[in-house]
Tab-separated table of C-alpha atoms in Angstrom:
chain	number	residue	atom	x	y	z
A	5	MET	CA	16.532	28.422	24.777
A	6	LEU	CA	16.111	28.612	21.138
A	7	SER	CA	19.034	25.612	20.929
A	8	MET	CA	17.259	23.292	22.862
A	9	VAL	CA	13.657	24.138	21.138
A	10	GLY	CA	15.687	22.879	18.207
A	11	LEU	CA	17.670	20.180	19.454
A	12	ILE	CA	14.576	18.401	21.022
A	13	GLY	CA	11.996	19.424	17.931
A	14	GLY	CA	14.921	17.978	15.569
A	15	LEU	CA	14.663	14.894	17.512
A	16	ILE	CA	10.652	14.506	17.474
A	17	LEU	CA	10.589	15.526	13.753
A	18	LEU	CA	13.410	13.035	12.798
A	19	ILE	CA	11.114	10.215	14.866
A	20	VAL	CA	7.782	11.518	13.091
A	21	LEU	CA	9.627	11.223	9.612
A	22	THR	CA	11.025	8.126	10.148
A	23	MET	CA	7.606	6.626	11.053
A	24	ARG	CA	6.217	8.441	8.300
A	25	GLY	CA	8.369	6.587	6.128
A	26	MET	CA	10.414	9.381	4.364
A	27	ASN	CA	13.320	8.090	3.160
A	28	LEU	CA	16.184	8.628	5.940
A	29	LEU	CA	18.887	9.817	3.746
A	30	VAL	CA	17.011	13.058	3.407
A	31	ALA	CA	15.360	12.602	6.861
A	32	GLY	CA	18.547	12.947	8.704
A	33	PRO	CA	19.484	15.823	7.172
A	34	LEU	CA	16.966	17.648	7.183
A	35	CYS	CA	16.296	17.261	10.891
A	36	ALA	CA	20.133	18.193	11.253
A	37	LEU	CA	19.400	21.341	9.670
A	38	PHE	CA	16.521	22.174	11.708
A	39	VAL	CA	18.830	21.431	14.961
A	40	ALA	CA	21.614	23.812	13.489
A	41	LEU	CA	19.061	26.644	12.382
A	42	PHE	CA	17.531	26.915	15.792
A	43	SER	CA	21.204	26.573	17.504
A	44	GLY	CA	22.809	29.112	15.049
A	45	MET	CA	25.168	26.826	13.630
A	46	PRO	CA	27.234	27.660	10.575
A	47	LEU	CA	26.250	25.600	8.015
A	48	PHE	CA	29.158	25.271	6.139
A	49	PRO	CA	33.192	24.569	7.278
A	50	GLN	CA	34.045	27.146	4.906
A	51	LEU	CA	32.116	29.582	7.440
A	52	VAL	CA	34.171	28.795	10.401
A	53	GLN	CA	37.840	28.128	11.490
A	54	GLU	CA	39.076	24.732	11.433
A	55	GLY	CA	37.843	21.932	14.233
A	56	GLU	CA	34.797	24.304	14.480
A	57	ALA	CA	31.659	22.844	14.370
A	58	ASN	CA	29.167	23.325	11.434
A	59	LEU	CA	26.107	21.683	9.890
A	60	VAL	CA	27.951	20.196	6.731
A	61	GLY	CA	30.933	18.952	8.197
A	62	ASN	CA	29.928	17.685	11.906
A	63	TYR	CA	27.185	16.020	9.679
A	64	MET	CA	29.806	14.183	7.092
A	65	ALA	CA	32.033	13.334	9.985
A	66	GLY	CA	29.255	11.416	11.809
A	67	PHE	CA	28.125	9.758	8.609
A	68	SER	CA	31.377	8.921	7.030
A	69	GLY	CA	32.775	8.026	10.264
A	70	PHE	CA	29.991	5.058	10.972
A	71	VAL	CA	30.622	3.825	6.914
A	72	ALA	CA	34.504	3.388	7.951
A	73	SER	CA	33.825	1.673	10.630
A	74	TRP	CA	31.326	-0.334	9.389
A	75	TYR	CA	30.992	-1.352	5.808
A	76	LEU	CA	32.941	-4.302	5.609
A	77	MET	CA	31.093	-5.697	8.078
A	78	PHE	CA	27.547	-4.313	6.954
A	79	LEU	CA	28.936	-6.003	3.075
A	80	LEU	CA	30.109	-9.793	4.622
A	81	GLY	CA	27.257	-9.893	7.125
A	82	ALA	CA	24.780	-9.328	4.162
A	83	ILE	CA	26.272	-11.634	1.494
A	84	PHE	CA	26.411	-14.163	4.009
A	85	GLY	CA	22.701	-14.019	4.460
A	86	LYS	CA	22.476	-14.081	0.822
A	87	VAL	CA	24.067	-16.881	0.013
A	88	MET	CA	22.424	-18.828	3.100
A	89	GLU	CA	19.593	-18.228	1.614
A	90	ASP	CA	20.361	-19.251	-2.081
A	91	SER	CA	21.837	-22.221	-1.388
A	92	GLY	CA	18.647	-23.473	0.922
A	93	ALA	CA	20.667	-23.697	4.002
A	94	ALA	CA	18.118	-21.019	5.662
A	95	ASP	CA	14.826	-22.998	4.230
A	96	SER	CA	17.215	-26.328	5.338
A	97	VAL	CA	17.398	-24.928	8.933
A	98	SER	CA	14.054	-23.737	9.662
A	99	LYS	CA	11.907	-26.472	8.213
A	100	TRP	CA	14.496	-28.973	10.563
A	101	VAL	CA	13.282	-26.539	13.478
A	102	VAL	CA	9.811	-26.902	12.690
A	103	ASP	CA	9.902	-31.016	12.534
A	104	LYS	CA	11.759	-30.591	15.817
A	105	LEU	CA	10.218	-28.090	17.532
A	106	GLY	CA	6.862	-27.772	16.073
A	107	MET	CA	5.076	-24.736	14.184
A	108	LYS	CA	4.330	-23.255	17.580
A	109	ARG	CA	8.190	-22.790	18.142
A	110	ALA	CA	9.040	-21.083	14.973
A	111	VAL	CA	9.605	-17.606	17.281
A	112	LEU	CA	11.436	-19.430	19.712
A	113	ALA	CA	14.158	-20.573	17.351
A	114	ILE	CA	14.702	-17.670	15.962
A	115	VAL	CA	15.051	-15.905	19.145
A	116	ALA	CA	17.210	-18.292	20.264
A	117	ALA	CA	19.471	-18.225	17.259
A	118	CYS	CA	19.704	-14.410	18.031
A	119	ALA	CA	20.774	-14.658	21.001
A	120	VAL	CA	23.452	-17.468	20.578
A	121	LEU	CA	24.768	-15.203	17.845
A	122	THR	CA	24.805	-12.084	20.122
A	123	TYR	CA	26.256	-13.388	23.201
A	124	GLY	CA	28.691	-15.004	21.292
A	125	GLY	CA	30.099	-11.948	19.853
A	126	VAL	CA	28.689	-11.333	16.539
A	127	SER	CA	27.420	-7.778	16.026
A	128	LEU	CA	23.935	-6.822	16.074
A	129	PHE	CA	23.513	-5.489	12.823
A	130	VAL	CA	25.275	-9.023	11.568
A	131	VAL	CA	22.934	-11.062	13.466
A	132	ALA	CA	19.976	-9.778	11.425
A	133	PHE	CA	21.404	-10.069	8.197
A	134	SER	CA	22.248	-13.311	9.389
A	135	VAL	CA	19.484	-14.707	10.280
A	136	TYR	CA	16.929	-13.067	8.484
A	137	PRO	CA	16.312	-15.561	5.548
A	138	MET	CA	15.649	-18.270	8.423
A	139	ALA	CA	13.492	-15.980	9.987
A	140	VAL	CA	11.384	-15.470	6.719
A	141	SER	CA	11.298	-19.225	5.749
A	142	LEU	CA	10.097	-19.941	9.519
A	143	PHE	CA	7.744	-17.497	9.341
A	144	LYS	CA	6.775	-18.559	5.863
A	145	GLN	CA	6.059	-22.029	7.345
A	146	ALA	CA	4.366	-21.242	10.426
A	147	ASN	CA	1.807	-18.820	8.434
A	148	LEU	CA	2.646	-15.995	10.781
A	149	PRO	CA	2.347	-12.020	10.000
A	150	ARG	CA	5.974	-11.223	8.916
A	151	ARG	CA	5.424	-7.599	10.280
A	152	PHE	CA	6.621	-9.286	13.780
A	153	ILE	CA	9.925	-10.280	12.024
A	154	PRO	CA	11.955	-7.500	13.274
A	155	ALA	CA	10.707	-7.613	16.936
A	156	THR	CA	11.438	-11.025	16.848
A	157	LEU	CA	15.043	-10.470	15.691
A	158	ALA	CA	15.626	-7.223	18.288
A	159	PHE	CA	14.217	-9.061	21.226
A	160	GLY	CA	16.391	-11.922	20.595
A	161	SER	CA	19.944	-9.499	19.825
A	162	VAL	CA	19.264	-6.425	22.394
A	163	THR	CA	17.552	-7.329	25.529
A	164	PHE	CA	18.573	-9.672	27.837
A	165	THR	CA	21.928	-10.664	25.930
A	166	MET	CA	23.467	-7.139	24.457
A	167	THR	CA	23.726	-5.545	28.014
A	168	SER	CA	24.132	-9.025	30.407
A	169	ALA	CA	26.963	-10.086	32.635
A	170	GLY	CA	29.512	-11.647	30.098
A	171	SER	CA	28.536	-10.585	27.232
A	172	PRO	CA	31.191	-9.132	24.631
A	173	GLU	CA	28.949	-6.553	23.063
A	174	ILE	CA	30.463	-2.951	23.620
A	175	GLN	CA	27.544	-2.173	25.691
A	176	ASN	CA	28.656	-4.060	28.406
A	177	TRP	CA	32.527	-3.406	28.156
A	178	ILE	CA	32.342	0.587	28.185
A	179	PRO	CA	32.017	0.863	31.646
A	180	ILE	CA	35.013	-1.748	32.028
A	181	GLU	CA	37.380	1.491	31.462
A	182	TYR	CA	35.561	4.281	33.393
A	183	LEU	CA	34.470	2.050	36.733
A	184	GLY	CA	37.400	-0.501	36.485
A	185	THR	CA	34.867	-3.398	36.590
A	186	THR	CA	34.827	-6.682	34.570
A	187	PRO	CA	32.080	-7.808	31.953
A	188	TYR	CA	31.051	-9.961	34.635
A	189	ALA	CA	29.954	-7.200	36.835
A	190	GLY	CA	26.791	-7.684	38.955
A	191	TRP	CA	26.404	-11.029	37.697
A	192	GLU	CA	23.878	-12.496	40.153
A	193	VAL	CA	21.686	-9.434	39.509
A	194	SER	CA	22.531	-9.708	35.887
A	195	ILE	CA	20.790	-13.017	35.616
A	196	ILE	CA	17.864	-12.154	37.376
A	197	VAL	CA	17.001	-9.096	34.996
A	198	ALA	CA	18.146	-11.395	31.901
A	199	LEU	CA	15.878	-14.023	32.858
A	200	PHE	CA	13.074	-12.056	33.531
A	201	MET	CA	13.587	-9.819	30.216
A	202	MET	CA	13.893	-13.306	28.383
A	203	PHE	CA	10.343	-14.549	29.770
A	204	PHE	CA	8.403	-11.631	30.018
A	205	GLY	CA	9.430	-10.380	26.620
A	206	TYR	CA	8.840	-13.840	24.868
A	207	TRP	CA	5.177	-14.038	26.521
A	208	TRP	CA	4.571	-10.492	25.309
A	209	LEU	CA	5.782	-11.235	21.560
A	210	THR	CA	4.111	-14.426	21.187
A	211	LYS	CA	0.788	-12.621	22.635
A	212	MET	CA	1.003	-9.899	20.399
A	213	ILE	CA	1.841	-12.483	17.571
A	214	ARG	CA	-1.056	-14.799	18.379
A	215	LYS	CA	-3.611	-11.790	18.531
A	216	ALA	CA	-2.633	-10.511	15.130
A	217	VAL	CA	-3.307	-14.166	13.530
A	218	GLU	CA	-6.718	-14.179	15.700
A	219	ARG	CA	-7.327	-11.291	13.519
A	220	GLY	CA	-6.722	-12.883	10.502
A	221	GLU	CA	-3.125	-11.601	9.929
A	222	THR	CA	-0.999	-14.177	7.763
A	223	PHE	CA	2.147	-14.387	6.302
A	224	GLU	CA	2.197	-12.043	2.660
A	225	MET	CA	4.313	-13.042	0.348
A	226	ARG	CA	6.733	-10.578	-1.875
A	227	GLU	CA	8.220	-10.573	-5.043
A	228	ASP	CA	11.753	-10.612	-3.710
A	229	ASP	CA	10.942	-13.207	-1.346
A	230	PRO	CA	13.707	-16.327	-2.532
A	231	GLU	CA	11.616	-19.151	-3.969
A	232	THR	CA	10.775	-21.962	-1.783
A	233	ASN	CA	12.419	-24.962	-2.810
A	234	ASN	CA	10.691	-28.082	-2.888
A	235	GLY	CA	12.833	-30.389	-4.246
A	236	ALA	CA	16.606	-31.127	-2.625
A	237	LEU	CA	17.290	-28.878	0.048
A	238	PRO	CA	21.342	-29.193	1.952
A	239	ASN	CA	21.454	-31.176	5.139
A	240	PRO	CA	20.052	-29.072	8.107
A	241	LEU	CA	22.871	-30.293	10.387
A	242	LEU	CA	25.751	-29.012	7.626
A	243	SER	CA	23.507	-26.114	6.836
A	244	MET	CA	24.087	-24.918	10.723
A	245	LEU	CA	28.031	-25.351	10.039
A	246	PRO	CA	28.338	-21.575	8.133
A	247	LEU	CA	26.622	-20.270	11.666
A	248	VAL	CA	28.833	-22.220	13.742
A	249	VAL	CA	32.319	-21.056	11.617
A	250	VAL	CA	30.770	-17.629	12.417
A	251	LEU	CA	30.088	-17.740	16.081
A	252	ALA	CA	33.566	-19.464	16.763
A	253	PHE	CA	35.948	-17.405	14.595
A	254	SER	CA	34.250	-14.160	16.414
A	255	PHE	CA	35.190	-15.832	19.861
A	256	VAL	CA	38.192	-17.392	18.865
A	257	PHE	CA	39.337	-13.670	17.595
A	258	HIS	CA	37.480	-10.798	19.520
A	259	ASN	CA	39.884	-10.410	22.436
A	260	SER	CA	42.739	-9.708	19.852
A	261	LEU	CA	41.081	-8.148	16.892
A	262	LYS	CA	37.593	-6.743	18.877
A	263	GLN	CA	35.228	-5.554	15.768
A	264	SER	CA	37.780	-6.707	13.071
A	265	ALA	CA	37.102	-10.175	14.271
A	266	LEU	CA	33.990	-10.174	12.258
A	267	ILE	CA	35.344	-9.568	9.077
A	268	ILE	CA	37.412	-13.161	9.563
A	269	ALA	CA	34.425	-14.947	10.890
A	270	LEU	CA	31.544	-13.527	8.210
A	271	LEU	CA	34.586	-14.717	5.557
A	272	GLY	CA	34.884	-17.962	7.341
A	273	GLY	CA	30.890	-18.561	7.109
A	274	ILE	CA	30.429	-17.405	3.328
A	275	VAL	CA	33.661	-20.139	2.407
A	276	ALA	CA	31.921	-22.352	4.763
A	277	THR	CA	28.631	-22.138	3.338
A	278	TYR	CA	30.089	-22.228	-0.154
A	279	ILE	CA	31.866	-25.486	0.607
A	280	VAL	CA	29.036	-27.440	2.267
A	281	ASN	CA	26.606	-26.518	0.073
A	282	ARG	CA	27.710	-25.515	-3.363
A	283	LYS	CA	25.521	-28.020	-5.792
A	284	TYR	CA	22.382	-26.002	-4.286
A	285	PHE	CA	23.092	-22.792	-5.270
A	286	HIS	CA	20.657	-21.004	-7.786
A	287	SER	CA	23.823	-18.534	-8.337
A	288	PHE	CA	26.233	-17.672	-6.088
A	289	TRP	CA	27.642	-14.592	-7.632
A	290	THR	CA	23.542	-13.371	-8.201
A	291	ALA	CA	23.956	-13.793	-4.511
A	292	VAL	CA	26.776	-12.047	-3.432
A	293	SER	CA	25.333	-8.828	-5.531
A	294	ALA	CA	22.040	-8.907	-3.868
A	295	GLY	CA	24.061	-8.518	-0.871
A	296	THR	CA	26.126	-6.225	-1.498
A	297	VAL	CA	23.081	-3.886	-2.892
A	298	GLY	CA	21.423	-4.393	0.593
A	299	ALA	CA	24.558	-3.613	2.410
A	300	LEU	CA	24.757	-0.431	0.812
A	301	ILE	CA	21.076	0.400	1.424
A	302	ALA	CA	21.533	-0.668	5.269
A	303	ILE	CA	24.573	1.428	6.102
A	304	GLY	CA	23.410	4.386	4.270
A	305	ASN	CA	19.924	4.579	6.124
A	306	THR	CA	22.139	4.237	9.586
A	307	ALA	CA	24.829	6.742	8.682
A	308	ALA	CA	22.316	9.083	7.585
A	309	VAL	CA	21.013	8.866	11.478
A	310	VAL	CA	24.149	8.624	12.782
A	311	GLY	CA	25.412	12.334	11.186
A	312	PHE	CA	22.197	13.952	12.518
A	313	GLY	CA	23.651	12.518	15.898
A	314	GLY	CA	27.332	14.598	15.217
A	315	VAL	CA	25.145	17.493	14.590
A	316	ALA	CA	23.210	17.277	17.623
A	317	LYS	CA	26.078	16.485	19.796
A	318	ALA	CA	27.811	19.762	18.682
A	319	VAL	CA	24.975	22.068	19.702
A	320	PRO	CA	24.880	24.341	23.136
A	321	ALA	CA	21.767	22.653	24.146
A	322	PHE	CA	22.908	19.090	23.988
A	323	GLN	CA	25.915	20.039	26.442
A	324	THR	CA	23.061	21.701	28.602
A	325	ALA	CA	21.139	18.153	28.531
A	326	VAL	CA	23.808	16.308	29.373
A	327	ASP	CA	24.651	18.270	32.561
A	328	LEU	CA	21.180	18.085	33.581
A	329	MET	CA	20.859	14.627	33.070
A	330	THR	CA	24.007	13.738	35.264
A	331	SER	CA	23.634	15.802	38.330
A	332	ILE	CA	20.348	14.132	38.852
A	333	PRO	CA	19.911	14.025	42.264
A	334	GLY	CA	19.216	11.010	44.952
A	335	SER	CA	20.648	7.497	44.385
A	336	PRO	CA	23.073	7.289	42.096
A	337	LEU	CA	22.147	4.054	40.468
A	338	ILE	CA	18.568	5.902	39.585
A	339	GLY	CA	20.521	9.231	38.641
A	340	GLY	CA	22.923	6.959	36.355
A	341	ALA	CA	20.221	4.944	34.660
A	342	ILE	CA	18.095	8.215	33.600
A	343	ALA	CA	21.223	9.675	32.259
A	344	VAL	CA	22.575	7.087	29.895
A	345	SER	CA	19.185	5.994	28.837
A	346	VAL	CA	18.038	10.009	28.057
A	347	ILE	CA	21.581	10.860	26.743
A	348	ALA	CA	21.200	7.188	24.672
A	349	GLY	CA	17.720	8.499	23.624
A	350	LEU	CA	19.021	11.797	22.070
A	351	THR	CA	21.610	10.237	20.180
A	352	GLY	CA	19.744	7.210	19.317
A	353	SER	CA	23.078	5.122	20.199
A	354	ALA	CA	23.191	3.030	23.360
A	355	SER	CA	27.386	2.636	23.246
A	356	GLY	CA	27.073	6.508	22.493
A	357	GLY	CA	24.886	7.361	25.673
A	358	GLN	CA	27.430	5.369	27.743
A	359	ALA	CA	30.536	7.103	26.270
A	360	ILE	CA	28.976	10.685	27.181
A	361	ALA	CA	27.852	9.726	30.493
A	362	LEU	CA	30.128	7.886	32.181
A	363	PRO	CA	33.785	10.180	32.033
A	364	ILE	CA	31.089	12.555	33.933
A	365	LEU	CA	29.442	10.334	35.971
A	366	ALA	CA	32.072	7.676	37.219
A	367	PRO	CA	34.526	9.838	38.786
A	368	HIS	CA	31.560	11.783	40.872
A	369	TYR	CA	29.967	8.146	42.164
A	370	VAL	CA	33.148	6.663	42.539
A	371	GLU	CA	34.183	9.298	45.386
A	372	LEU	CA	31.092	8.941	46.664
A	373	GLY	CA	31.530	4.961	47.157
A	374	VAL	CA	28.723	4.004	45.073
A	375	ASN	CA	29.507	0.399	44.248
A	376	THR	CA	31.186	0.056	40.818
A	377	GLU	CA	29.480	-3.405	39.645
A	378	ALA	CA	26.018	-2.342	40.662
A	379	LEU	CA	26.489	0.878	38.356
A	380	HIS	CA	28.362	-1.112	36.069
A	381	ARG	CA	25.153	-3.073	35.215
A	382	VAL	CA	22.456	-0.526	35.966
A	383	VAL	CA	24.322	1.670	33.270
A	384	SER	CA	24.792	-0.994	30.817
A	385	ILE	CA	21.135	-2.229	30.762
A	386	SER	CA	19.608	1.164	30.894
A	387	SER	CA	21.619	1.827	27.914
A	388	GLY	CA	19.997	-0.699	26.121
A	389	ALA	CA	16.098	1.015	26.959
A	390	LEU	CA	15.723	4.758	24.766
A	391	ASP	CA	18.211	3.915	22.343
A	392	SER	CA	15.748	1.667	20.634
A	393	LEU	CA	13.440	4.882	19.491
A	394	PRO	CA	12.506	4.563	16.077
A	395	HIS	CA	15.746	6.670	14.717
A	396	ASN	CA	17.900	4.113	16.395
A	397	GLY	CA	20.502	2.857	13.727
A	398	TYR	CA	19.832	-0.642	14.412
A	399	VAL	CA	16.121	-0.476	14.235
A	400	VAL	CA	16.457	1.628	11.041
A	401	THR	CA	18.641	-0.827	9.429
A	402	THR	CA	16.707	-3.901	10.843
A	403	VAL	CA	12.997	-2.975	9.896
A	404	ARG	CA	13.792	-0.892	6.937
A	405	ALA	CA	16.797	-2.383	4.892
A	406	ILE	CA	16.896	-6.169	5.928
A	407	CYS	CA	13.445	-7.140	6.593
A	408	GLY	CA	11.962	-4.546	4.276
A	409	GLU	CA	9.010	-3.535	6.378
A	410	THR	CA	7.768	0.104	7.459
A	411	HIS	CA	8.283	1.633	10.933
A	412	GLN	CA	4.123	1.966	11.259
A	413	ASP	CA	3.629	-1.693	10.680
A	414	ALA	CA	6.753	-3.229	12.686
A	415	TYR	CA	7.561	-0.741	14.988
A	416	ASN	CA	4.983	-1.025	18.197
A	417	ALA	CA	6.264	-4.522	18.517
A	418	VAL	CA	9.918	-3.140	18.439
A	419	GLY	CA	9.267	-0.599	20.833
A	420	ALA	CA	7.468	-2.566	23.366
A	421	LEU	CA	9.887	-5.165	23.338
A	422	THR	CA	13.209	-2.911	22.606
A	423	VAL	CA	12.312	0.079	25.177
A	424	ILE	CA	9.756	-1.187	27.569
A	425	VAL	CA	10.533	-4.436	28.513
A	426	PRO	CA	14.755	-3.129	29.062
A	427	LEU	CA	13.404	-0.365	31.556
A	428	MET	CA	11.587	-3.016	33.305
A	429	GLY	CA	14.578	-4.657	33.545
A	430	VAL	CA	16.500	-1.616	34.504
A	431	ALA	CA	13.623	-1.121	37.213
A	432	LEU	CA	14.601	-4.575	38.743
A	433	ALA	CA	18.159	-4.260	38.924
A	434	ILE	CA	17.824	-1.165	40.810
A	435	ILE	CA	15.590	-2.950	43.122
A	436	LEU	CA	17.569	-6.017	43.833
A	437	PHE	CA	20.905	-3.606	44.191
A	438	SER	CA	19.276	-1.632	46.574
A	439	LEU	CA	17.897	-4.736	48.411
A	440	GLY	CA	21.756	-5.424	48.454
A	441	ILE	CA	21.663	-8.680	46.379
A	442	GLY	CA	25.072	-8.936	44.427
A	443	ILE	CA	26.490	-6.198	46.687
């Protein structure tokens, strides 16, 4: 009982502290300590046998594991974003988009850029780094409240693209191992759900922005914003070339190198930016340095939350919660959706929710004769809902480290688009599969 109080209380505390703006490098360990104390978990590795759970060991395993897996991608992604910014390429592309689509289509351009990169296999974290400079420039020119930039980036990355049929993102691939399906499982329903999330989410996003503008909100400049280049800018079509290089390299090497394909893709993007726009740089190496600092802050914040998840998963209450969620009676599609979504919320990770729930769910449901393609698609979509609570690593990185916003200002819009819209998408998918569509 105390362990469950600690688990739920620690999660609530982490969300509250995150919303209040506490530094996550402090909030993460503090909330992990709360969970450990209520669960009676030993605090130090010296107090247990080798391999047994303890606060410091489990927290640092989660923290360091994330850094080891993602540091180079964060580093190169942040540098790529900064060199696009410093060379004027982001300004050039954004001005071209505004000229072609008009100021009213600035948000659409950002969503589309994120969607193309995400569906092309570029990591969600890297997409945010890469598109942010263009987003700032577009919001500035359209005079839109910048607190909506995180929601715009997130909507284009983690809703209708991340969990759709054919997506190369890991959230669409994990079920394959357990269900024997393909990345295109349930594609008919996936298309309908993706279109619903895309159109409804875009309508909701633009409605929120329009109401804010009507209240008098405008774009607010910051001291660390890049200076607007009113002089010569690089060719906008050539400035898009680095983005194309990242997308193309990621696609070509994805199957052979998996996550490591991003290293080649981002290096290619940085090199392409330098070659195409080298005469427009203010200071290439200053941009590289700024990107490096940004990457360290971003990965530190995210790893702090992952460390909390490492402790939460090791306490007895977590297994109790998993057992409860994976034994929900009734429709397997509803049970699977609830189980994966809740576990993803507890861990702050869509992939974590799938990886924990599917080894338990899959054999049981397959034995019952559940349509595996339907289960694959429902599980995939549901993993991208409650995972986007305020403590989620992607949310923290995008809101805080990349966009420089606070959760109080930016999260309401992010939560609406990345929690509520996907939950509606899950419900729609279950209804469609229940009607026999795509089965």
